[in-house]
């Protein structure tokens, strides 16, 4: 019997999601196996990448909204292998039913608020992230899943005011939860607590858990719905602000992120957490690259200087065999995708 996988990409109404379905399907076509997938109610950015890598034979998509995931039916063999189910992160029984029989689980689900703050953070962010992660891992243990890859975020790494400024942040750096609460960055709080729970759970129980912490995800979209990460480039190109902060932007291509998630699953030596970021680029430099490649758009005319310098290290992930594409390729493919999907006028 072929092994099966679950990609848990659960969505809560009223929130955007950081990732989407289809690329992992494409990336994992080289694995001659079957899989389960889980999404409510629409696929997000990185999950799309992951699913394209996984999709080959026995594939089940667990989703609460078939209409919004309908584009996945166009995938090869989808008629035989694509199925829709319904549950959510706070429904343990539903998660267990979805995960039962799976060899591996990719847990990508986490609510992303449309603004930095949340009116009721415990309900809107913390409970789905932390309790949801516990439910997933409890279900994995009961179902005897061999390995779980949890997609976290550099939000669980970056907010640490005590980290030496001249030292790149690596996997040993964690966001300071109390500091995050002080500045009301509840997304950082939720991602930090959820990832801490995941790795701590692995130590206390017989389950192999690896976490991947991506930076801002860019690149071409495969889903029809605009996600938060894609707004980065679009906001610079559509004249939303004449003046922008000249801060550092850590970025990774969605296709390279999907490869990283797959590496974390496939490599027996993968352990602990992995930062996944290809470049750190100043906003002004990013805009100059965009202008040189796509000159006919309305870009910010000036930038406000920001002193903070961001340094990230993905060396641990590179030691695992991870490689990433040129930044210019990610920009070109993303903008071309926006033009073709009607998000940008093509000049």
Short mmCIF file of C-alpha atoms in Angstrom, two decimals:
data_model
loop_
_atom_site.label_atom_id
_atom_site.label_comp_id
_atom_site.label_asym_id
_atom_site.label_seq_id
_atom_site.Cartn_x
_atom_site.Cartn_y
_atom_site.Cartn_z
CA UNK A 1 0.00 0.00 0.00
CA UNK A 2 1.35 3.42 -0.95
CA UNK A 3 2.15 5.87 1.88
CA UNK A 4 -0.19 8.81 2.30
CA UNK A 5 0.39 12.39 3.41
CA UNK A 6 -1.80 15.11 4.90
CA UNK A 7 -1.28 18.78 4.12
CA UNK A 8 -3.20 20.69 6.77
CA UNK A 9 -4.02 24.11 5.38
CA UNK A 10 -6.97 25.14 7.52
CA UNK A 11 -8.48 28.57 7.17
CA UNK A 12 -10.61 30.65 9.51
CA UNK A 13 -13.17 33.04 8.02
CA UNK A 14 -12.12 36.70 8.21
CA UNK A 15 -8.39 36.05 7.88
CA UNK A 16 -5.92 35.85 5.09
CA UNK A 17 -3.48 32.98 4.92
CA UNK A 18 0.25 33.18 4.32
CA UNK A 19 0.54 30.29 1.89
CA UNK A 20 -1.20 28.26 -0.84
CA UNK A 21 -1.80 24.85 -2.33
CA UNK A 22 -0.45 23.97 -5.69
CA UNK A 23 3.33 24.14 -5.86
CA UNK A 24 3.96 21.33 -3.39
CA UNK A 25 1.81 19.16 -5.60
CA UNK A 26 4.10 19.86 -8.52
CA UNK A 27 7.28 19.51 -6.51
CA UNK A 28 6.38 16.12 -5.11
CA UNK A 29 5.43 14.52 -8.41
CA UNK A 30 8.79 12.82 -8.18
CA UNK A 31 7.55 10.91 -5.12
CA UNK A 32 5.66 7.84 -6.31
CA UNK A 33 3.24 7.89 -3.41
CA UNK A 34 -0.23 8.96 -2.39
CA UNK A 35 -1.32 11.69 -0.05
CA UNK A 36 -4.10 13.42 1.90
CA UNK A 37 -4.53 17.20 1.93
CA UNK A 38 -6.54 19.45 4.20
CA UNK A 39 -7.84 22.98 3.56
CA UNK A 40 -10.65 25.26 4.77
CA UNK A 41 -12.03 26.93 2.77
CA UNK A 42 -9.52 27.96 0.10
CA UNK A 43 -5.92 27.08 -0.78
CA UNK A 44 -3.20 29.49 0.30
CA UNK A 45 0.05 30.51 -1.33
CA UNK A 46 2.71 28.05 -0.18
CA UNK A 47 0.33 25.15 0.13
CA UNK A 48 -0.36 25.40 -3.59
CA UNK A 49 3.35 25.03 -4.18
CA UNK A 50 3.58 22.04 -1.88
CA UNK A 51 0.62 20.23 -3.35
CA UNK A 52 1.98 20.45 -6.87
CA UNK A 53 5.04 18.62 -5.63
CA UNK A 54 3.03 15.93 -3.87
CA UNK A 55 0.36 15.26 -6.43
CA UNK A 56 1.00 12.02 -8.31
CA UNK A 57 -1.41 9.18 -7.57
CA UNK A 58 -3.52 8.75 -4.46
CA UNK A 59 -4.35 12.27 -3.37
CA UNK A 60 -7.17 13.50 -1.16
CA UNK A 61 -7.79 17.19 -0.56
CA UNK A 62 -9.67 17.80 2.67
CA UNK A 63 -11.54 21.05 2.23
CA UNK A 64 -14.60 22.90 3.49
CA UNK A 65 -15.19 24.80 0.28
CA UNK A 66 -15.10 22.81 -2.94
CA UNK A 67 -16.01 25.84 -5.05
CA UNK A 68 -12.94 27.82 -3.98
CA UNK A 69 -10.66 24.82 -4.44
CA UNK A 70 -12.22 23.87 -7.76
CA UNK A 71 -9.17 24.88 -9.78
CA UNK A 72 -7.31 21.91 -8.27
CA UNK A 73 -9.60 19.64 -10.28
CA UNK A 74 -7.61 20.63 -13.35
CA UNK A 75 -4.56 18.80 -12.02
CA UNK A 76 -3.50 15.56 -13.66
CA UNK A 77 -5.32 12.52 -12.22
CA UNK A 78 -7.51 14.80 -10.08
CA UNK A 79 -10.72 13.09 -11.19
CA UNK A 80 -9.60 9.85 -9.54
CA UNK A 81 -7.52 11.16 -6.67
CA UNK A 82 -8.96 14.49 -5.53
CA UNK A 83 -11.58 14.43 -2.79
CA UNK A 84 -13.02 17.11 -0.49
CA UNK A 85 -13.64 16.85 3.24
CA UNK A 86 -14.35 19.31 6.03
CA UNK A 87 -12.86 20.05 9.46
CA UNK A 88 -10.84 22.76 11.21
CA UNK A 89 -7.89 23.14 13.57
CA UNK A 90 -10.06 23.16 16.68
CA UNK A 91 -11.88 19.97 15.70
CA UNK A 92 -9.66 17.17 17.00
CA UNK A 93 -11.92 14.35 15.89
CA UNK A 94 -12.11 15.78 12.39
CA UNK A 95 -8.33 16.13 12.24
CA UNK A 96 -7.81 12.57 13.46
CA UNK A 97 -10.20 11.23 10.85
CA UNK A 98 -8.31 13.16 8.16
CA UNK A 99 -4.86 12.10 9.32
CA UNK A 100 -5.59 8.43 10.00
CA UNK A 101 -3.65 6.26 7.59
CA UNK A 102 -1.12 8.97 6.71
CA UNK A 103 2.64 8.46 6.84
CA UNK A 104 3.48 12.17 6.98
CA UNK A 105 1.74 15.46 7.74
CA UNK A 106 2.53 18.98 6.54
CA UNK A 107 0.96 21.45 8.97
CA UNK A 108 0.79 24.80 7.18
CA UNK A 109 -2.33 26.26 8.74
CA UNK A 110 -2.26 29.45 10.78
CA UNK A 111 -4.52 32.52 10.79
CA UNK A 112 -3.00 35.75 9.49
CA UNK A 113 -4.89 38.92 10.47
CA UNK A 114 -5.50 41.59 7.84
CA UNK A 115 -3.88 44.10 10.22
CA UNK A 116 -1.03 43.87 12.71
CA UNK A 117 -3.34 43.86 15.72
CA UNK A 118 -6.28 41.66 16.69
CA UNK A 119 -9.30 42.77 18.68
CA UNK A 120 -9.46 39.50 20.65
CA UNK A 121 -6.02 37.93 20.09
CA UNK A 122 -6.62 34.92 22.33
CA UNK A 123 -9.59 33.88 20.21
CA UNK A 124 -8.54 35.17 16.81
CA UNK A 125 -4.89 34.10 16.75
CA UNK A 126 -3.57 32.27 19.80
CA UNK A 127 -6.17 29.53 20.18
CA UNK A 128 -6.19 28.47 16.50
CA UNK A 129 -2.38 28.56 16.33
CA UNK A 130 -1.48 26.91 19.64
CA UNK A 131 -4.49 24.70 20.37
CA UNK A 132 -4.70 23.85 16.68
CA UNK A 133 -1.07 22.70 16.66
CA UNK A 134 -1.69 20.56 19.76
CA UNK A 135 -4.72 18.99 18.11
CA UNK A 136 -2.76 18.20 14.96
CA UNK A 137 0.11 16.63 16.89
CA UNK A 138 -2.19 14.67 19.21
CA UNK A 139 -3.95 13.29 16.13
CA UNK A 140 -0.57 12.46 14.55
CA UNK A 141 0.55 10.50 17.60
CA UNK A 142 -2.72 8.59 17.79
CA UNK A 143 -2.58 7.87 14.04
CA UNK A 144 1.10 6.81 14.30
CA UNK A 145 2.30 9.35 11.74
CA UNK A 146 6.02 9.00 11.09
CA UNK A 147 6.94 12.63 10.50
CA UNK A 148 5.35 16.07 10.76
CA UNK A 149 6.63 19.25 9.11
CA UNK A 150 5.22 22.39 10.73
CA UNK A 151 5.49 25.63 8.76
CA UNK A 152 6.19 28.42 11.21
CA UNK A 153 7.49 31.87 10.26
CA UNK A 154 10.42 34.20 10.83
CA UNK A 155 7.85 36.01 12.97
CA UNK A 156 8.89 33.41 15.56
CA UNK A 157 12.51 34.53 15.16
CA UNK A 158 12.75 38.24 14.34
CA UNK A 159 11.21 40.03 17.35
CA UNK A 160 14.09 39.68 19.80
CA UNK A 161 15.48 43.05 20.97
CA UNK A 162 18.24 41.36 22.97
CA UNK A 163 19.85 39.57 20.01
CA UNK A 164 23.30 41.04 19.11
CA UNK A 165 22.76 43.49 16.24
CA UNK A 166 25.88 42.42 14.34
CA UNK A 167 24.99 38.71 14.51
CA UNK A 168 22.70 37.11 11.88
CA UNK A 169 19.62 35.55 13.42
CA UNK A 170 19.71 31.78 13.14
CA UNK A 171 17.65 28.88 14.49
CA UNK A 172 18.78 29.58 18.05
CA UNK A 173 17.04 32.98 18.00
CA UNK A 174 13.44 33.11 19.18
CA UNK A 175 11.06 36.05 19.28
CA UNK A 176 10.55 37.41 22.80
CA UNK A 177 6.90 36.68 23.57
CA UNK A 178 6.59 39.30 26.30
CA UNK A 179 8.17 41.93 24.04
CA UNK A 180 5.75 40.98 21.25
CA UNK A 181 2.82 41.36 23.64
CA UNK A 182 4.11 44.80 24.64
CA UNK A 183 4.12 46.00 21.03
CA UNK A 184 0.85 44.11 20.38
CA UNK A 185 2.30 41.98 17.60
CA UNK A 186 -0.03 39.05 18.22
CA UNK A 187 0.94 37.26 15.04
CA UNK A 188 4.52 36.97 16.34
CA UNK A 189 3.17 35.75 19.66
CA UNK A 190 0.98 33.10 17.99
CA UNK A 191 3.73 31.79 15.69
CA UNK A 192 6.31 31.68 18.49
CA UNK A 193 4.03 29.86 20.93
CA UNK A 194 2.81 27.43 18.27
CA UNK A 195 6.32 26.52 17.11
CA UNK A 196 7.57 26.20 20.69
CA UNK A 197 4.65 23.88 21.40
CA UNK A 198 5.38 21.80 18.31
CA UNK A 199 9.06 21.23 19.11
CA UNK A 200 8.36 20.72 22.81
CA UNK A 201 5.65 18.20 21.97
CA UNK A 202 8.12 16.26 19.85
CA UNK A 203 10.48 15.98 22.82
CA UNK A 204 7.70 14.73 25.09
CA UNK A 205 6.14 12.26 22.67
CA UNK A 206 7.14 9.73 20.07
CA UNK A 207 6.66 11.89 16.99
CA UNK A 208 9.26 13.35 14.63
CA UNK A 209 8.60 17.08 14.17
CA UNK A 210 10.58 19.51 12.02
CA UNK A 211 9.71 23.20 11.66
CA UNK A 212 10.40 25.55 8.74
CA UNK A 213 10.41 29.33 9.27
CA UNK A 214 9.95 31.20 5.97
CA UNK A 215 10.38 34.91 5.45
CA UNK A 216 8.11 36.99 3.16
CA UNK A 217 6.99 34.67 0.37
CA UNK A 218 7.03 36.04 -3.19
CA UNK A 219 6.74 34.52 -6.66
CA UNK A 220 3.94 33.46 -9.00
CA UNK A 221 0.55 32.54 -7.57
CA UNK A 222 -1.29 29.42 -8.65
CA UNK A 223 -4.46 30.15 -6.70
CA UNK A 224 -6.97 32.75 -7.87
CA UNK A 225 -7.20 34.58 -4.53
CA UNK A 226 -4.71 37.31 -3.62
CA UNK A 227 -2.80 36.57 -0.42
CA UNK A 228 -0.99 38.82 2.05
CA UNK A 229 2.53 38.00 0.80
CA UNK A 230 1.73 38.97 -2.78
CA UNK A 231 0.75 42.45 -1.65
CA UNK A 232 4.41 43.33 -1.02
CA UNK A 233 5.35 43.76 -4.69
CA UNK A 234 1.91 44.97 -5.74
CA UNK A 235 1.90 47.75 -3.14
CA UNK A 236 5.12 49.14 -4.62
CA UNK A 237 3.85 48.98 -8.21
CA UNK A 238 0.34 50.40 -7.85
CA UNK A 239 1.21 53.76 -6.33
CA UNK A 240 -0.45 53.08 -3.00
CA UNK A 241 2.08 55.31 -1.19
CA UNK A 242 4.28 58.10 -2.53
CA UNK A 243 6.63 57.61 0.42
CA UNK A 244 7.65 54.22 1.81
CA UNK A 245 9.87 53.02 4.64
CA UNK A 246 13.30 51.99 3.46
CA UNK A 247 13.41 48.90 5.64
CA UNK A 248 14.93 45.48 5.04
CA UNK A 249 12.70 42.88 3.41
CA UNK A 250 13.64 39.21 3.83
CA UNK A 251 12.12 37.22 0.97
CA UNK A 252 11.92 33.69 -0.40
CA UNK A 253 10.37 32.36 -3.59
CA UNK A 254 7.25 30.25 -3.00
CA UNK A 255 8.71 27.46 -5.15
CA UNK A 256 11.94 27.41 -3.16
CA UNK A 257 9.95 27.36 0.09
CA UNK A 258 8.01 24.33 -1.11
CA UNK A 259 11.32 22.61 -1.89
CA UNK A 260 12.53 23.44 1.62
CA UNK A 261 9.42 21.94 3.20
CA UNK A 262 9.87 18.82 1.12
CA UNK A 263 13.55 18.58 2.08
CA UNK A 264 12.60 18.81 5.74
CA UNK A 265 10.32 15.82 5.24
CA UNK A 266 12.50 13.72 2.95
CA UNK A 267 15.85 14.06 4.69
CA UNK A 268 16.22 11.61 7.60
CA UNK A 269 18.84 13.89 9.16
CA UNK A 270 16.48 16.90 9.24
CA UNK A 271 15.83 17.95 12.85
CA UNK A 272 14.65 20.94 14.85
CA UNK A 273 13.89 24.20 13.09
CA UNK A 274 15.07 25.73 9.80
CA UNK A 275 15.04 29.37 8.74
CA UNK A 276 14.05 29.64 5.08
CA UNK A 277 14.99 32.98 3.52
CA UNK A 278 16.88 33.63 0.28
CA UNK A 279 17.61 37.36 0.36
CA UNK A 280 17.37 40.39 2.60
CA UNK A 281 16.89 43.44 0.39
CA UNK A 282 16.27 47.10 1.21
CA UNK A 283 12.90 48.37 0.04
CA UNK A 284 14.50 51.10 -2.08
CA UNK A 285 16.74 48.54 -3.81
CA UNK A 286 13.79 46.22 -4.37
CA UNK A 287 11.84 49.05 -5.98
CA UNK A 288 14.82 49.93 -8.19
CA UNK A 289 14.93 46.32 -9.39
CA UNK A 290 11.21 46.43 -10.12
CA UNK A 291 11.54 49.73 -11.99
CA UNK A 292 14.43 48.45 -14.11
CA UNK A 293 12.45 45.36 -15.12
CA UNK A 294 8.94 46.87 -15.28
CA UNK A 295 9.37 50.65 -15.68
CA UNK A 296 5.79 51.66 -16.54
CA UNK A 297 4.22 51.44 -13.10
CA UNK A 298 3.63 53.97 -10.33
CA UNK A 299 6.34 53.41 -7.72
CA UNK A 300 7.06 55.27 -4.45
CA UNK A 301 8.86 58.53 -5.13
CA UNK A 302 10.78 58.70 -1.87
CA UNK A 303 11.81 56.55 1.09
CA UNK A 304 12.06 57.19 4.80
CA UNK A 305 15.33 55.93 6.21
CA UNK A 306 15.13 53.10 8.76
CA UNK A 307 18.14 52.34 10.94
CA UNK A 308 17.42 48.73 11.82
CA UNK A 309 19.38 46.23 9.75
CA UNK A 310 18.04 42.71 9.37
CA UNK A 311 20.42 39.77 9.17
CA UNK A 312 19.19 36.20 8.68
CA UNK A 313 21.01 32.93 8.19
CA UNK A 314 19.59 29.97 6.26
CA UNK A 315 22.89 28.11 6.40
CA UNK A 316 21.41 25.17 8.31
CA UNK A 317 18.84 24.66 5.55
CA UNK A 318 21.49 25.03 2.86
CA UNK A 319 23.55 22.37 4.63
CA UNK A 320 20.54 20.10 4.17
CA UNK A 321 20.82 20.63 0.40
CA UNK A 322 18.50 23.59 -0.12
CA UNK A 323 19.12 25.93 -3.05
CA UNK A 324 17.27 29.02 -4.18
CA UNK A 325 16.76 30.87 -7.45
CA UNK A 326 17.90 34.43 -8.34
CA UNK A 327 15.82 37.26 -6.91
CA UNK A 328 15.32 38.67 -10.39
CA UNK A 329 13.67 35.42 -11.51
CA UNK A 330 11.23 35.53 -8.60
CA UNK A 331 10.35 39.16 -9.34
CA UNK A 332 9.91 38.56 -13.08
CA UNK A 333 7.74 35.48 -12.61
CA UNK A 334 5.63 37.15 -9.91
CA UNK A 335 4.93 40.34 -11.87
CA UNK A 336 4.22 38.42 -15.08
CA UNK A 337 1.76 36.31 -13.10
CA UNK A 338 0.05 39.44 -11.72
CA UNK A 339 -0.27 40.81 -15.24
CA UNK A 340 -1.72 37.59 -16.62
CA UNK A 341 -4.19 37.28 -13.75
CA UNK A 342 -5.42 40.86 -14.14
CA UNK A 343 -3.97 42.20 -10.88
CA UNK A 344 -1.71 44.53 -12.86
CA UNK A 345 -2.28 46.21 -16.20
CA UNK A 346 0.22 44.88 -18.72
CA UNK A 347 2.17 47.62 -20.51
#
